[in-house]
Each structure stands twice: as C-alpha cells, then as structure tokens.
Amino acid sequence: MTYRGVNASTDRTVELALEAGATVCSEPLKGKGNVVRRAFADIDADIYLLIDGDDTYDAAAAPAMIERLVTENLDQVVGVRRGSAYRAGHLLGNRVLNRIVCGIFGDTMGDMLSGYRVFSRRFVKSFPAVSREFEIETELTVHSLALRIPSATVDVDFRDRAEGSESKLRTYRDGWKILNVILTLTRHERPMHFFGMLSAGLGALATLLAVPVFLAYLDTGMVWRLPTLVVAGFLVMVACLLLVTGLVIDGTRKSRHEASRLAYMRHPAVRGTYVRDPAYAGDLTLPVVPSPRSG
C-alpha cells in the first residue's frame, strides 16, 4: 500500500495520487512533522518508506534501501543526498547543523536532514514524534542515535525540483527552527552535557569575580567589594542548581530510554524472503515480509 499524506495541498496532488493507486489520507494540522506523526500512528506495516513528494530524491533507490534493511536486519536506512542540486545556503546550513549534531551526539547518519528513509516497524512504533514541521528529520536522527538503533546509509541522487514548483523550506526560518530542536533535544538527551556546560560557565565566571576580592582580603583583612562577592556567591548557587538539575533530568532520561527500548523490543525484527519482482528489471529482488499478525 502506498500512503500519501496530504497537508494543506492546493494543487492536483490528491487527484494524481488516487489515479496512481495510492491511499490518500488527510492531516488537518499543517506541517511535515504533523503528517509523519499521523502516518506513523495510523499505518500498520512491516517496512515503512518515507520520501518527499517533490521528485528531488531518486525513487529508483528504494528497492536497494529496503533490501539492505532486511538483509542486514536493520531498523533504519537513510538515503544520503549526493548531487549538485543544493542551494548554497542550504548546503552550508546542512553542513553546520550536521557538525553540531555530530559534536553533541557523536554521529549524523551521514545526512541528518535527509527526507528519504526506510524504517522497520519497531523503529516507527517506538518513535515519539513531537515535531510539527521540517524538524522531524532531526528528531528521527537523534532518536536513532539516542537508542543506538541499528542503522545504515545509502547514497542517493538528489536533483532540482520540477520547473514551476517552489520549495516550502525557508533557509533562515527553518534553519533556526532546526537549531532550536537540536538545542531542545540536547537538553533532553544530553542533560549533563547541556546543564554541565552552563554550570561550568557560571562557576568560571564566579571564580573570576571572587578571586580578586579574596586576594584583597588576604592582603588587607578587608572585603572592599562586597557586592562583587555577593554576585559571585549567587552565581555559585545557580551553578550548583544547574548541576543538580542535570543530574535529575539525566535520571529521567535513562528511565525514558528504558521505556522506549522496551517499546522498541515489543516488535519483531525485520525478517523476510526474497522473490524476483517482475516490475523491476535485472537481478533486483525485493523483500516480502510477512506480517506477524497474519498468522
């Protein structure tokens, strides 16, 4: 079954999708993240293929991505974009955001903002989608990194949009939203990193303020700058509170990850046999994965 999510569409998307045999479902809340969340909740399948509908990704790469998911028993395969269709601002922004995520979480899955992915059932059903718009790819990437979900990447061609069409992605607006999501996810997924850095910064500032006052006290026995000492003491208190906050949230994070991991393990791994699909030429084979509910 092909599922086509429609979200504030004003062109002939619905008509053409129905003619092509797709099952078309409507999501009243605007935004790509809302559509993906609704699709993941409503669709019950063994393998999920997510691809943008603007014809910029090479759809012919899908069978190879699905085959790799099944043969290597993975839960996610990410299509890493290759090509010259990137706008300069988008290319720079993608590199910067990838570096930030790599520095915080240790990896980016090759292309953290890719909209071309294949998932297993247990990935989808353990993914707590909360993003509303284009931040959904960042959330997918961080979810897989946080739970150490078996994943792989496949290079795919990336081309310009069809002539006459216009991207809804806005470089600065959506870039800021994605950066904000990264910071939010860092606070939730790396609380000791996030709050520890803030605590260390405030502690260092408090030390810089307090040391001259302390040295003057040793020389004269007098506290000449009492307000500075009070401010330094206040900063130390805030630094300690931030550190404790990081410890508390880190404990919550571990409990949340355990719950997510249990939800992930409720579903079986992708298993399947291979048959030749007459719709494709050559030696290409596609996985046929029986549903565990089919008896």
Coordinates of C-alpha atoms in Angstrom, one line a residue:
M1 CA 0.0 0.0 0.0
T2 CA 1.2 3.5 -0.8
Y3 CA 0.2 6.1 1.7
R4 CA 0.2 9.7 0.5
G5 CA -0.2 12.3 3.3
V6 CA -2.0 15.5 2.2
N7 CA -1.4 18.6 4.2
A8 CA -2.8 22.0 3.1
S9 CA -2.3 20.9 -0.5
T10 CA -3.9 23.2 -3.1
D11 CA -2.7 21.5 -6.3
R12 CA -3.7 18.2 -8.0
T13 CA -1.7 16.1 -5.6
V14 CA -4.8 14.2 -4.3
E15 CA -6.2 13.6 -7.8
L16 CA -2.9 12.3 -9.2
A17 CA -2.1 10.1 -6.2
L18 CA -5.6 8.5 -6.3
E19 CA -5.1 7.8 -10.1
A20 CA -1.8 6.2 -9.3
G21 CA -3.5 3.8 -6.8
A22 CA -2.2 5.4 -3.6
T23 CA -4.2 5.5 -0.4
V24 CA -4.6 9.2 0.3
C25 CA -5.1 10.4 3.9
S26 CA -5.6 14.0 5.0
E27 CA -4.0 15.6 8.1
P28 CA -5.6 18.9 9.1
L29 CA -2.6 20.2 11.1
K30 CA -0.2 21.9 8.8
G31 CA 3.4 20.8 8.7
K32 CA 5.5 17.9 7.6
G33 CA 6.1 16.7 11.2
N34 CA 2.3 16.5 11.8
V35 CA 1.9 14.4 8.6
V36 CA 4.7 12.0 9.6
R37 CA 3.4 11.6 13.1
R38 CA -0.1 10.9 11.8
A39 CA 1.2 8.4 9.3
F40 CA 3.3 6.5 11.8
A41 CA 0.3 6.3 14.1
D42 CA -2.2 5.2 11.5
I43 CA -0.2 2.8 9.3
D44 CA 0.5 -0.7 10.4
A45 CA 3.2 -2.3 8.3
D46 CA 6.4 -4.2 8.5
I47 CA 8.5 -1.8 6.4
Y48 CA 8.0 2.0 6.0
L49 CA 9.4 4.1 3.2
L50 CA 9.5 7.8 3.8
I51 CA 10.2 10.1 0.8
D52 CA 9.5 13.7 0.0
G53 CA 6.9 14.1 -2.8
D54 CA 8.7 16.8 -4.7
D55 CA 10.6 14.4 -7.0
T56 CA 14.0 15.6 -5.8
Y57 CA 15.1 12.1 -4.5
D58 CA 15.8 9.1 -6.7
A59 CA 12.8 6.8 -6.2
A60 CA 14.7 4.0 -8.0
A61 CA 17.0 3.7 -5.0
A62 CA 14.1 2.5 -2.8
P63 CA 14.4 -1.3 -3.6
A64 CA 18.1 -1.3 -2.7
M65 CA 17.4 0.6 0.6
I66 CA 14.6 -1.9 1.5
E67 CA 16.8 -4.9 0.6
R68 CA 19.6 -3.6 2.8
L69 CA 17.2 -3.1 5.7
V70 CA 16.1 -6.7 5.5
T71 CA 19.3 -8.5 4.6
E72 CA 21.3 -6.7 7.4
N73 CA 18.4 -6.8 9.9
L74 CA 18.4 -3.0 10.4
D75 CA 15.8 -0.7 11.7
Q76 CA 16.6 2.4 9.6
V77 CA 18.3 3.1 6.3
V78 CA 19.0 6.7 5.4
G79 CA 19.4 8.0 1.9
V80 CA 22.4 10.3 1.9
R81 CA 21.9 13.0 -0.7
R82 CA 24.5 13.3 -3.5
G83 CA 24.3 15.8 -6.3
S84 CA 24.6 19.5 -7.2
A85 CA 21.0 20.5 -6.6
Y86 CA 21.8 22.0 -3.2
R87 CA 21.3 25.7 -2.9
A88 CA 24.4 27.4 -1.4
G89 CA 22.5 28.5 1.8
H90 CA 21.0 25.0 2.3
L91 CA 24.3 23.3 1.7
L92 CA 26.1 25.5 4.2
G93 CA 23.3 25.2 6.7
N94 CA 23.2 21.4 6.4
R95 CA 26.9 21.1 7.0
V96 CA 26.8 23.4 10.0
L97 CA 23.8 21.5 11.6
N98 CA 25.4 18.1 10.8
R99 CA 28.6 19.3 12.6
I100 CA 26.6 20.4 15.6
V101 CA 24.7 17.2 15.9
C102 CA 27.9 15.1 15.4
G103 CA 29.7 17.1 18.1
I104 CA 26.8 16.5 20.6
F105 CA 25.6 13.1 19.7
G106 CA 28.6 11.6 18.0
D107 CA 27.1 10.9 14.6
T108 CA 24.7 12.3 12.0
M109 CA 23.8 9.2 10.0
G110 CA 25.6 10.8 7.0
D111 CA 22.8 13.3 6.3
M112 CA 20.7 14.2 9.4
L113 CA 18.2 16.3 7.3
S114 CA 17.5 13.6 4.7
G115 CA 13.8 13.1 3.9
Y116 CA 14.5 9.7 2.3
R117 CA 14.4 6.9 4.8
V118 CA 13.3 3.3 5.3
F119 CA 12.2 2.1 8.7
S120 CA 11.2 -1.1 10.4
R121 CA 8.0 -1.5 12.4
R122 CA 9.8 -1.4 15.7
F123 CA 11.5 1.9 14.9
V124 CA 8.3 3.6 13.9
K125 CA 6.2 2.3 16.8
S126 CA 8.9 3.3 19.4
F127 CA 9.3 6.8 17.9
P128 CA 7.6 9.5 19.9
A129 CA 7.2 12.1 17.1
V130 CA 6.6 15.6 18.5
S131 CA 7.9 17.9 15.8
R132 CA 5.5 19.9 13.7
E133 CA 7.4 20.9 10.6
F134 CA 10.8 20.3 8.9
E135 CA 12.4 19.5 12.3
I136 CA 11.1 15.9 12.0
E137 CA 14.3 14.6 10.3
T138 CA 16.4 15.9 13.2
E139 CA 14.1 14.2 15.6
L140 CA 14.4 10.9 13.7
T141 CA 18.2 11.1 13.6
V142 CA 18.5 11.9 17.3
H143 CA 16.0 9.1 18.2
S144 CA 18.1 6.5 16.4
L145 CA 21.4 7.8 17.9
A146 CA 20.0 8.0 21.5
L147 CA 18.7 4.4 21.4
R148 CA 21.6 3.1 19.3
I149 CA 19.2 1.7 16.8
P150 CA 20.9 -0.4 14.0
S151 CA 21.1 1.9 11.0
A152 CA 22.9 2.3 7.7
T153 CA 23.2 4.8 4.9
V154 CA 22.9 4.6 1.1
D155 CA 24.0 7.3 -1.3
V156 CA 21.1 8.5 -3.4
D157 CA 20.9 11.0 -6.2
F158 CA 19.4 14.4 -5.4
R159 CA 18.2 16.7 -8.1
D160 CA 16.4 20.1 -8.6
R161 CA 12.7 20.4 -8.1
A162 CA 10.5 20.3 -11.2
E163 CA 10.3 23.5 -13.1
G164 CA 7.4 25.7 -11.8
S165 CA 7.4 24.2 -8.3
E166 CA 8.6 26.0 -5.2
S167 CA 10.1 24.7 -2.0
K168 CA 8.3 25.4 1.2
L169 CA 11.7 25.3 3.1
R170 CA 12.9 28.7 4.2
T171 CA 16.6 28.7 4.8
Y172 CA 16.8 31.0 7.8
R173 CA 13.4 30.4 9.3
D174 CA 13.6 26.6 9.2
G175 CA 17.3 26.6 9.9
W176 CA 16.6 28.4 13.2
K177 CA 13.8 26.0 14.0
I178 CA 16.0 23.0 13.4
L179 CA 18.8 24.6 15.5
N180 CA 16.2 25.2 18.3
V181 CA 15.1 21.5 18.1
I182 CA 18.8 20.4 18.3
L183 CA 19.2 22.5 21.5
T184 CA 16.0 21.2 22.9
L185 CA 16.9 17.6 22.2
T186 CA 20.4 18.2 23.7
R187 CA 18.7 19.4 26.9
H188 CA 16.6 16.2 27.0
E189 CA 19.0 13.6 25.6
R190 CA 22.3 15.0 26.9
P191 CA 21.3 16.9 30.1
M192 CA 24.6 16.5 31.8
H193 CA 26.3 17.9 28.8
F194 CA 23.9 20.8 28.5
F195 CA 23.5 21.8 32.1
G196 CA 27.1 20.8 32.9
M197 CA 28.4 23.3 30.4
L198 CA 26.1 26.1 31.8
S199 CA 27.2 25.2 35.3
A200 CA 30.9 25.2 34.4
G201 CA 30.5 28.6 32.7
L202 CA 28.8 30.2 35.6
G203 CA 31.3 28.6 38.0
A204 CA 34.2 30.0 36.0
L205 CA 32.6 33.5 36.0
A206 CA 32.0 33.3 39.7
T207 CA 35.7 32.4 40.2
L208 CA 36.9 35.3 38.1
L209 CA 34.8 37.7 40.2
A210 CA 35.7 36.2 43.6
V211 CA 39.4 35.7 43.2
P212 CA 40.4 39.4 43.3
V213 CA 38.1 40.0 46.3
F214 CA 39.7 37.0 48.1
L215 CA 43.2 38.1 47.3
A216 CA 42.5 41.6 48.6
Y217 CA 41.1 40.1 51.8
L218 CA 44.3 38.1 52.3
D219 CA 46.4 41.3 51.9
T220 CA 44.3 43.7 54.0
G221 CA 41.8 41.6 56.0
M222 CA 39.0 43.7 54.5
V223 CA 36.3 42.9 51.9
W224 CA 36.5 46.0 49.7
R225 CA 33.9 44.9 47.1
L226 CA 31.1 43.2 49.0
P227 CA 28.6 43.5 46.1
T228 CA 31.0 41.6 43.8
L229 CA 31.4 38.9 46.4
V230 CA 27.6 38.6 46.7
V231 CA 27.2 38.3 43.0
A232 CA 29.9 35.6 42.9
G233 CA 28.2 33.7 45.6
F234 CA 24.8 33.9 43.8
L235 CA 26.5 32.6 40.6
V236 CA 27.9 29.6 42.5
M237 CA 24.4 28.8 43.8
V238 CA 22.9 29.0 40.4
A239 CA 25.8 26.8 39.0
C240 CA 25.1 24.2 41.7
L241 CA 21.4 24.3 40.9
L242 CA 22.1 23.7 37.2
L243 CA 24.3 20.8 38.0
V244 CA 21.7 19.2 40.2
T245 CA 19.1 19.8 37.5
G246 CA 21.3 18.0 35.0
L247 CA 21.6 15.0 37.4
V248 CA 17.8 14.8 37.9
I249 CA 17.0 15.1 34.2
D250 CA 19.7 12.6 33.4
G251 CA 18.0 10.1 35.7
T252 CA 14.6 10.8 34.0
R253 CA 16.3 10.4 30.6
K254 CA 17.6 6.9 31.5
S255 CA 14.1 5.9 32.6
R256 CA 12.6 7.3 29.4
H257 CA 15.1 5.4 27.3
E258 CA 14.4 2.2 29.1
A259 CA 10.7 2.6 28.4
S260 CA 11.4 3.5 24.7
R261 CA 13.7 0.5 24.5
L262 CA 11.0 -1.8 25.9
A263 CA 8.5 -0.4 23.4
Y264 CA 11.1 -1.0 20.6
M265 CA 11.7 -4.6 21.7
R266 CA 7.9 -5.4 21.7
H267 CA 8.0 -5.7 17.9
P268 CA 9.9 -8.4 16.0
A269 CA 13.0 -7.6 13.8
V270 CA 12.5 -7.4 10.0
R271 CA 12.7 -10.8 8.5
G272 CA 11.8 -11.9 5.0
T273 CA 12.5 -14.0 2.0
Y274 CA 13.4 -12.7 -1.4
V275 CA 11.5 -13.1 -4.6
R276 CA 12.1 -11.6 -8.0
D277 CA 9.8 -8.7 -8.7
P278 CA 8.7 -8.6 -12.3
A279 CA 8.2 -4.9 -12.1
Y280 CA 11.9 -4.4 -11.9
A281 CA 14.5 -5.4 -14.5
G282 CA 17.7 -7.3 -14.0
D283 CA 18.6 -9.2 -10.8
L284 CA 16.9 -6.8 -8.5
T285 CA 14.9 -8.6 -5.8
L286 CA 12.6 -7.1 -3.2
P287 CA 11.8 -8.4 0.3
V288 CA 8.5 -10.0 1.1
V289 CA 8.0 -9.6 4.8
P290 CA 5.0 -11.5 6.3
S291 CA 3.2 -9.6 9.0
P292 CA 3.4 -11.2 12.4
R293 CA -0.4 -10.7 12.7
S294 CA -1.2 -12.6 9.6
G295 CA -1.0 -15.9 11.4

